[in-house]
Amino acid sequence: MAEKIQYTVQMGKEKEIKDASNGEVYDALTSIINEEINLHWHKTNEKYEEIQGKQVYYLSMEFLIGRLLENNLLNFGILDITNEALKKLGFNPEHIYATERDPGLGNGGLGRLAACFLDSLASLHYSGHGYGIRYRYGLFEQRFIHGNQIELPDYWLNDGYAWETRKEEEAVCIHFSGIVHMFKKSDGNLEFKYENTDKVMAVPYDIPIVGFQNKVINTLRLWSAEPFINDDYKGESNRDLDHEHSIEQISGYLYPDDSTYDGKILRLKQQYFLVSSSIQNMIKQFKKTQSLSLIHLPDKVAIQINDTHPSLAIPELMRILMDDQGFGWEQAWNITTKVMAYTNHTTMSEALETWPKEMLKQLLPRIYMIINEINERFCRDIWFNHHKLRELIPDMAIIADERIHMARLSIVGSCSVNGVARIHTEILKNKEMKHFYTVFPDRFNNKTNGISHRRWLLKVNPELANLITEIIGPEWIQRPKQMIGLLKSLKDHSILEKLYAVKQKNKLQLANLIYERTGLLVDHQSVFDVQIKRLHEYKRQLLNVFRIISMYNDLKSNPDLDIVPRTFIFGAKAARSYHLAKEVIKLINKVATMVNYDPDIRGKLKIIFLENYNVSLAEKIIPAADISEQISTASKEASGTGNMKMMMNGALTVGTLDGANIEIMDLVGKENMFIFGLTAEEVIHFYQNGGYNPNDIYNKDDRVRKILDQLHHGEFGTHDIEFKDIYYNLLSHSDPYFVLKDFESFIEIHKLVEQTYRNQWAWQEMSITNIAYSGYFSSDRTIQEYASDIWKIKPV
Ligand SMILES: *Cc1c(COP(=O)(O)O)cnc(C)c1O
């Protein structure tokens, strides 16, 4: 390997290896491995064509794939020899891998899930591929200035991207707007023709998805919008540049709206652009490789839509089947509803997507006609076949109140509707979507999320992976559930000591990173108490910072208080237009400045808010976490996957009974985690009965009153109105996420955390128990469930 790298640098850069920069060595390595990839990529595609099996397409507006070089080396089985070679040549492998840009083509959990699924599909020999958008600018880069979040553009393609291949010959044309003409054909059927449409080219860029040591290379195909080149256009001037610019905007930016906080016509264009190019492409592929009629499409293709963002795939497939392929409505509907499957990611009504009817009608006139017809037929079906639901038609109609309800369209147009954790699916069935569940009881099913144990354990925490292999042998890497074998070491002090040593080493590494990035020294013997996730009211970073303020207040009034030193680590981006979330970021930063430099605290508390939380940063923080804060308002977090990543790396969860936390508890037992707070049932009960009165807590609880008064009097800010919106949201707007209501319980559970941590044997036992059960949360398990229950596919 060393010679190969040396040679490639010499040939490519015309310089000796000793003079090469980290970036140049990175280039050499990617070109070496890309050669290998291309060979197997080609073979994989040939194999798929030869056996003509069923293909799965995962449609998602986001793919948060993270850096690829180290991952690809690992999956090819040459990571260790490459690391050795790099060291021999005088390079630090870490520094080489760190030169890769992190493609920020997603906001958070939903995009990261899509990436883990692709990894599992390839590693388990499934022919499953991703379709997404090649945004020129990924999610903004976050900086803090005076504690405020500043968003910088993330031009991740600046120096090119080594893993993509442009496939111009596979470009397709997308039509927007225009006029639809309807004709009656001689056989009585209708025919539709479009005129004066705005045409946009969709050019695919392919990224290889390397399976784990199995030579399978699947494809992530990302579409880029380009002007439609037509002879008529040549030689025209200014207007054209504007026109080109507006077209390129379609794949210009990822919308930083983790749930809602935005929604413009451009976003709708992006969605249609993704689904139209993807569906056209798969129909072409089907016709090229299969000698069957499109009637058999459901035997050969399954499409999973990741949340409602790609749900226009349903009317788009209808359009192509009817207008281009000549099917009648009934046949087209039969095919479409068998191919499509929908994953729901949220029950929060403000995050359920709807579009103004007029906007969609203007932009996509033919698609609008089809949605209208789907709606008419669905409403008629309820009227005639579900008498008890007649009165509820206005609440169920796809088009209602001048808006198009995308979740309703997705349910009606799919063969499967799944939630992403058991409690979430139950809430869908019994509350949020219960009328639809009455109509389509067989469609609803649960697929609890998962994470790639290859990336989130093998790659990010090699020392822990080695320890696991040392204890139970290497088979868990193929079958992660076998990690359960770790339970035999519960009482083995020599193993528990090793587990402790691995964590300490990871914490020391993170402490170094923190020092490099912030100049702050943290004690790697302190408890690393971690909350990393998008900033959202329902995720309750505010509750966490209130606890920290409370601990600070306690220490100020009693500096000799005997507490276990803690380092609080935060990572979180807020959507640009999400005012309250940005206030919370500023509050954490201000409290950090106050606490970190207060001599009375004597270093017992440190607050570190790392900038620009993304996959690469997560990979550094997670192996070093002692405590995983999963403290959402119960019923609000559909699943969470950060909780799984940290559990798999031996952190103990402090959490509410929400999302997948509940399933973690079912596995490890209540005694192996720290559960607190209102249950989902209690929260829902409060909502149904008009909430609770936070002023009661303000009046009763001295700690809460003190914190709120400090907020109000500007003790954390530079002026007294600085955090007034947080203050009023809690006291006047009745604390919609129950921050004050759960405060006491949160403080109490952390007393138990502290007590437990003082007994390191008990702590390490709990830690190894969590690791042992974490195999269930490998996305391999999730993908196997999708494959057998929804997609009906087998490994190739
Ligand atoms: C896993 C992950 C998430 C999701 O975290 P949650 O705690 O489940 O919200 C978000 N962002 C990144 C970068 C991740 O790796």
Coordinates of N, CA, C and O in Angstrom, one line a residue, residues 472-579:
I472 N -15.9 -11.6 22.8 CA -16.9 -12.6 22.2 C -16.5 -13.1 20.8 O -17.3 -13.8 20.1
G473 N -15.4 -12.7 20.3 CA -15.0 -13.1 18.9 C -15.6 -12.2 17.9 O -16.4 -11.3 18.3
P474 N -15.2 -12.3 16.6 CA -15.6 -11.3 15.6 C -16.9 -11.4 15.0 O -17.3 -10.6 14.1
E475 N -17.7 -12.4 15.3 CA -18.9 -12.7 14.5 C -20.0 -11.6 14.7 O -20.8 -11.4 13.8
W476 N -19.9 -10.8 15.8 CA -20.9 -9.8 16.0 C -20.9 -8.7 14.9 O -21.9 -8.0 14.7
I477 N -19.7 -8.6 14.2 CA -19.6 -7.6 13.2 C -20.6 -7.9 12.0 O -21.2 -7.0 11.5
Q478 N -20.8 -9.2 11.7 CA -21.8 -9.6 10.8 C -23.2 -9.7 11.4 O -24.2 -9.4 10.8
R479 N -23.3 -10.1 12.6 CA -24.6 -10.2 13.3 C -24.5 -9.5 14.7 O -24.3 -10.0 15.7
P480 N -24.8 -8.2 14.6 CA -24.7 -7.3 15.7 C -25.4 -7.8 17.0 O -25.0 -7.4 18.1
K481 N -26.5 -8.5 16.8 CA -27.3 -8.9 18.0 C -26.4 -9.8 18.9 O -26.7 -10.0 20.1
Q482 N -25.4 -10.4 18.3 CA -24.5 -11.3 19.1 C -23.7 -10.5 20.2 O -23.1 -11.1 21.1
M483 N -23.8 -9.2 20.1 CA -23.2 -8.4 21.2 C -23.8 -8.8 22.5 O -23.2 -8.5 23.6
I484 N -24.9 -9.4 22.5 CA -25.6 -9.8 23.8 C -24.6 -10.7 24.6 O -24.7 -10.8 25.8
G485 N -23.7 -11.4 23.9 CA -22.7 -12.2 24.5 C -21.8 -11.5 25.6 O -21.2 -12.1 26.4
L486 N -21.8 -10.2 25.4 CA -21.0 -9.4 26.4 C -21.6 -9.5 27.8 O -20.9 -9.2 28.8
L487 N -22.8 -9.9 27.9 CA -23.4 -10.0 29.3 C -22.7 -11.0 30.2 O -22.7 -10.8 31.4
K488 N -22.0 -11.9 29.6 CA -21.2 -12.9 30.4 C -20.1 -12.2 31.2 O -19.6 -12.7 32.2
S489 N -19.7 -11.0 30.8 CA -18.6 -10.3 31.4 C -19.0 -9.2 32.5 O -18.2 -8.5 33.0
L490 N -20.3 -9.2 32.7 CA -20.9 -8.2 33.7 C -20.1 -8.1 35.0 O -19.9 -7.0 35.5
K491 N -19.6 -9.3 35.5 CA -19.0 -9.2 36.8 C -17.5 -9.4 36.7 O -16.8 -9.6 37.7
D492 N -17.0 -9.3 35.5 CA -15.6 -9.6 35.2 C -14.8 -8.2 35.3 O -14.8 -7.4 34.4
H493 N -14.2 -8.0 36.5 CA -13.6 -6.7 36.7 C -12.4 -6.4 35.8 O -12.2 -5.2 35.5
S494 N -11.7 -7.4 35.2 CA -10.7 -7.1 34.3 C -11.2 -6.5 33.0 O -10.7 -5.6 32.4
I495 N -12.4 -7.0 32.6 CA -13.1 -6.5 31.4 C -13.6 -5.1 31.7 O -13.5 -4.2 30.9
L496 N -14.3 -4.9 32.8 CA -14.9 -3.6 33.1 C -13.8 -2.6 33.2 O -14.0 -1.4 32.8
E497 N -12.6 -3.0 33.7 CA -11.5 -2.0 33.7 C -11.1 -1.6 32.3 O -10.8 -0.5 32.1
K498 N -11.1 -2.6 31.4 CA -10.7 -2.3 30.1 C -11.7 -1.4 29.4 O -11.4 -0.5 28.7
L499 N -13.0 -1.6 29.7 CA -14.0 -0.8 29.2 C -13.9 0.7 29.6 O -14.0 1.6 28.9
Y500 N -13.6 0.8 30.9 CA -13.3 2.1 31.5 C -12.1 2.8 30.8 O -12.2 3.9 30.4
A501 N -11.1 2.0 30.6 CA -9.9 2.6 29.9 C -10.2 3.1 28.5 O -9.7 4.1 28.1
V502 N -11.0 2.3 27.8 CA -11.3 2.7 26.4 C -12.1 4.1 26.5 O -11.7 5.0 25.7
K503 N -13.0 4.2 27.4 CA -13.8 5.4 27.5 C -12.9 6.6 27.9 O -13.0 7.7 27.3
Q504 N -12.0 6.3 28.8 CA -11.1 7.4 29.2 C -10.2 7.9 28.1 O -10.0 9.1 27.9
K505 N -9.8 7.0 27.3 CA -8.9 7.3 26.1 C -9.7 8.2 25.1 O -9.2 9.2 24.6
N506 N -11.0 7.8 24.9 CA -11.8 8.5 24.0 C -12.1 9.9 24.5 O -12.2 10.9 23.8
K507 N -12.3 10.0 25.8 CA -12.6 11.3 26.5 C -11.4 12.2 26.4 O -11.5 13.4 26.1
L508 N -10.2 11.6 26.5 CA -9.0 12.4 26.4 C -8.8 13.0 25.0 O -8.5 14.1 24.8
Q509 N -9.2 12.1 24.0 CA -9.1 12.6 22.6 C -10.1 13.7 22.4 O -9.8 14.7 21.7
L510 N -11.3 13.6 23.0 CA -12.3 14.7 22.8 C -11.8 15.9 23.5 O -12.0 17.0 23.0
A511 N -11.2 15.7 24.7 CA -10.7 16.9 25.5 C -9.7 17.6 24.6 O -9.7 18.9 24.6
N512 N -8.8 16.9 23.9 CA -7.9 17.5 23.0 C -8.5 18.3 21.9 O -8.1 19.4 21.6
L513 N -9.5 17.7 21.3 CA -10.3 18.4 20.3 C -10.9 19.7 20.8 O -10.9 20.7 20.1
I514 N -11.5 19.6 22.0 CA -12.1 20.8 22.6 C -11.1 21.9 22.8 O -11.3 23.0 22.5
Y515 N -9.9 21.4 23.3 CA -8.9 22.4 23.5 C -8.5 23.1 22.2 O -8.3 24.3 22.1
E516 N -8.3 22.3 21.1 CA -7.9 22.8 19.8 C -8.9 23.8 19.3 O -8.6 24.8 18.7
R517 N -10.2 23.5 19.5 CA -11.2 24.3 18.9 C -11.7 25.5 19.7 O -12.2 26.5 19.2
T518 N -11.6 25.4 21.1 CA -12.1 26.4 21.9 C -11.1 27.0 22.8 O -11.3 28.1 23.4
G519 N -9.9 26.4 23.0 CA -9.0 26.9 23.9 C -9.3 26.6 25.4 O -8.6 27.0 26.3
L520 N -10.4 25.8 25.6 CA -10.8 25.5 27.0 C -10.2 24.1 27.4 O -10.2 23.2 26.6
L521 N -9.8 24.1 28.6 CA -9.3 22.8 29.1 C -10.4 22.1 29.9 O -11.0 22.7 30.7
V522 N -10.7 20.9 29.5 CA -11.6 20.1 30.3 C -11.0 18.9 30.9 O -10.0 18.4 30.3
D523 N -11.5 18.5 32.0 CA -10.9 17.4 32.8 C -11.5 16.1 32.2 O -12.7 15.9 32.4
H524 N -10.6 15.3 31.7 CA -11.2 14.1 31.1 C -11.6 13.0 32.1 O -12.2 12.0 31.8
Q525 N -11.4 13.4 33.4 CA -11.9 12.5 34.5 C -13.3 12.9 34.9 O -14.0 12.2 35.6
S526 N -13.8 14.1 34.4 CA -15.1 14.5 34.8 C -16.1 13.7 34.0 O -15.8 13.1 33.0
V527 N -17.4 13.8 34.4 CA -18.5 13.1 33.6 C -18.8 13.9 32.4 O -19.0 15.1 32.4
F528 N -18.7 13.2 31.2 CA -19.1 13.9 30.0 C -20.5 13.7 29.7 O -21.0 12.6 29.4
D529 N -21.3 14.8 29.9 CA -22.7 14.8 29.9 C -23.1 15.5 28.5 O -23.0 16.7 28.4
V530 N -23.7 14.7 27.6 CA -23.7 15.1 26.2 C -25.2 15.3 25.7 O -26.0 14.4 25.9
Q531 N -25.4 16.4 25.1 CA -26.7 16.6 24.4 C -26.4 17.1 23.0 O -26.0 18.3 22.8
I532 N -26.5 16.3 22.0 CA -26.1 16.7 20.6 C -27.3 16.3 19.7 O -27.7 15.2 19.6
K533 N -27.9 17.3 19.0 CA -29.0 17.1 18.2 C -29.5 18.5 17.7 O -29.0 19.5 18.2
R534 N -30.3 18.5 16.7 CA -30.9 19.8 16.2 C -31.5 20.6 17.4 O -32.0 19.9 18.3
L535 N -31.4 21.9 17.3 CA -32.0 22.7 18.4 C -33.5 22.8 18.1 O -33.9 23.4 17.1
H536 N -34.3 22.3 19.0 CA -35.7 22.4 18.9 C -36.4 22.5 20.2 O -35.9 22.0 21.2
E537 N -37.5 23.2 20.3 CA -38.1 23.4 21.6 C -38.5 22.0 22.2 O -38.3 21.8 23.4
Y538 N -39.0 21.1 21.3 CA -39.4 19.8 21.9 C -38.3 18.9 22.4 O -38.4 18.1 23.2
K539 N -37.1 19.2 21.9 CA -35.9 18.4 22.3 C -35.4 18.9 23.6 O -34.6 18.3 24.3
R540 N -35.8 20.1 24.0 CA -35.6 20.7 25.4 C -34.2 20.8 25.8 O -33.9 20.6 27.0
Q541 N -33.4 21.4 24.9 CA -32.1 21.9 25.4 C -32.3 22.9 26.6 O -31.4 23.0 27.4
L542 N -33.4 23.6 26.5 CA -33.7 24.6 27.6 C -33.8 23.9 29.0 O -33.3 24.4 30.0
L543 N -34.4 22.8 29.0 CA -34.5 22.0 30.3 C -33.1 21.7 30.8 O -32.8 21.8 32.0
N544 N -32.3 21.3 29.9 CA -30.9 20.9 30.2 C -30.1 22.1 30.8 O -29.4 22.0 31.8
V545 N -30.2 23.3 30.1 CA -29.5 24.4 30.6 C -30.1 25.0 31.9 O -29.3 25.5 32.7
F546 N -31.4 24.8 32.1 CA -31.9 25.2 33.4 C -31.3 24.3 34.5 O -31.1 24.8 35.6
R547 N -31.1 23.1 34.3 CA -30.5 22.2 35.3 C -29.1 22.7 35.6 O -28.6 22.8 36.7
I548 N -28.4 23.1 34.5 CA -27.0 23.5 34.7 C -27.0 24.8 35.5 O -26.2 25.0 36.4
I549 N -27.9 25.7 35.2 CA -28.0 27.0 36.0 C -28.3 26.7 37.4 O -27.7 27.2 38.3
S550 N -29.1 25.7 37.6 CA -29.5 25.3 39.0 C -28.3 24.8 39.8 O -28.1 25.1 40.9
M551 N -27.5 23.9 39.1 CA -26.3 23.4 39.7 C -25.3 24.5 40.0 O -24.7 24.6 41.1
Y552 N -25.3 25.5 39.1 CA -24.4 26.6 39.3 C -24.8 27.4 40.5 O -24.0 27.8 41.4
N553 N -26.1 27.7 40.6 CA -26.7 28.4 41.7 C -26.4 27.7 43.0 O -26.0 28.4 44.0
D554 N -26.5 26.4 43.0 CA -26.2 25.6 44.2 C -24.7 25.8 44.6 O -24.4 26.0 45.8
L555 N -23.9 25.7 43.6 CA -22.4 25.8 43.9 C -22.1 27.3 44.4 O -21.2 27.4 45.2
K556 N -22.7 28.2 43.8 CA -22.4 29.6 44.2 C -22.8 29.8 45.7 O -22.1 30.5 46.4
S557 N -23.9 29.2 46.1 CA -24.3 29.5 47.5 C -23.5 28.5 48.4 O -23.5 28.7 49.6
N558 N -23.0 27.5 47.9 CA -22.2 26.6 48.7 C -21.0 26.0 47.9 O -21.1 24.9 47.4
P559 N -19.9 26.8 47.8 CA -18.8 26.4 46.9 C -18.1 25.1 47.4 O -17.4 24.5 46.6
D560 N -18.4 24.6 48.6 CA -17.7 23.4 49.0 C -18.6 22.2 48.7 O -18.2 21.0 49.0
L561 N -19.7 22.4 48.1 CA -20.6 21.3 47.7 C -19.8 20.2 47.0 O -19.0 20.4 46.1
D562 N -20.0 19.0 47.6 CA -19.2 17.8 47.0 C -20.0 17.2 45.8 O -21.0 16.5 46.0
I563 N -19.6 17.6 44.6 CA -20.3 17.0 43.4 C -19.2 16.4 42.5 O -18.0 16.8 42.6
V564 N -19.7 15.5 41.7 CA -18.8 14.9 40.8 C -18.6 15.9 39.6 O -19.6 16.4 39.1
P565 N -17.4 16.3 39.3 CA -17.2 17.3 38.3 C -17.8 16.9 36.9 O -17.8 15.7 36.6
R566 N -18.4 17.8 36.3 CA -19.1 17.5 35.0 C -18.7 18.4 33.9 O -18.5 19.6 34.1
T567 N -18.6 17.8 32.7 CA -18.4 18.6 31.5 C -19.7 18.4 30.7 O -20.0 17.3 30.3
F568 N -20.4 19.5 30.4 CA -21.6 19.5 29.6 C -21.2 19.8 28.2 O -20.6 20.8 27.9
I569 N -21.5 18.9 27.3 CA -21.2 19.1 25.9 C -22.4 19.2 25.0 O -23.3 18.3 25.0
F570 N -22.5 20.3 24.3 CA -23.6 20.6 23.4 C -23.1 20.6 22.0 O -22.0 21.1 21.7
G571 N -24.0 20.2 21.1 CA -23.8 20.5 19.6 C -25.2 20.6 19.1 O -26.1 19.8 19.4
A572 N -25.5 21.7 18.3 CA -26.8 21.9 17.8 C -26.9 23.0 16.8 O -26.3 24.1 17.1
K573 N -27.5 22.8 15.7 CA -27.8 24.0 14.8 C -29.3 24.3 14.9 O -30.1 23.4 15.1
A574 N -29.6 25.6 14.8 CA -31.0 26.0 14.8 C -31.4 26.4 13.4 O -30.5 27.0 12.7
A575 N -32.6 26.1 13.0 CA -33.0 26.6 11.6 C -32.9 28.1 11.7 O -33.1 28.8 12.7
R576 N -32.5 28.7 10.5 CA -32.2 30.1 10.4 C -33.3 31.0 10.9 O -33.0 32.1 11.5
S577 N -34.5 30.6 10.7 CA -35.6 31.5 11.0 C -36.3 31.1 12.3 O -37.4 31.6 12.6
Y578 N -35.7 30.3 13.1 CA -36.3 29.8 14.3 C -35.8 30.6 15.5 O -34.8 30.3 16.1
H579 N -36.5 31.7 15.8 CA -36.1 32.7 16.7 C -35.8 32.1 18.1 O -34.8 32.3 18.7

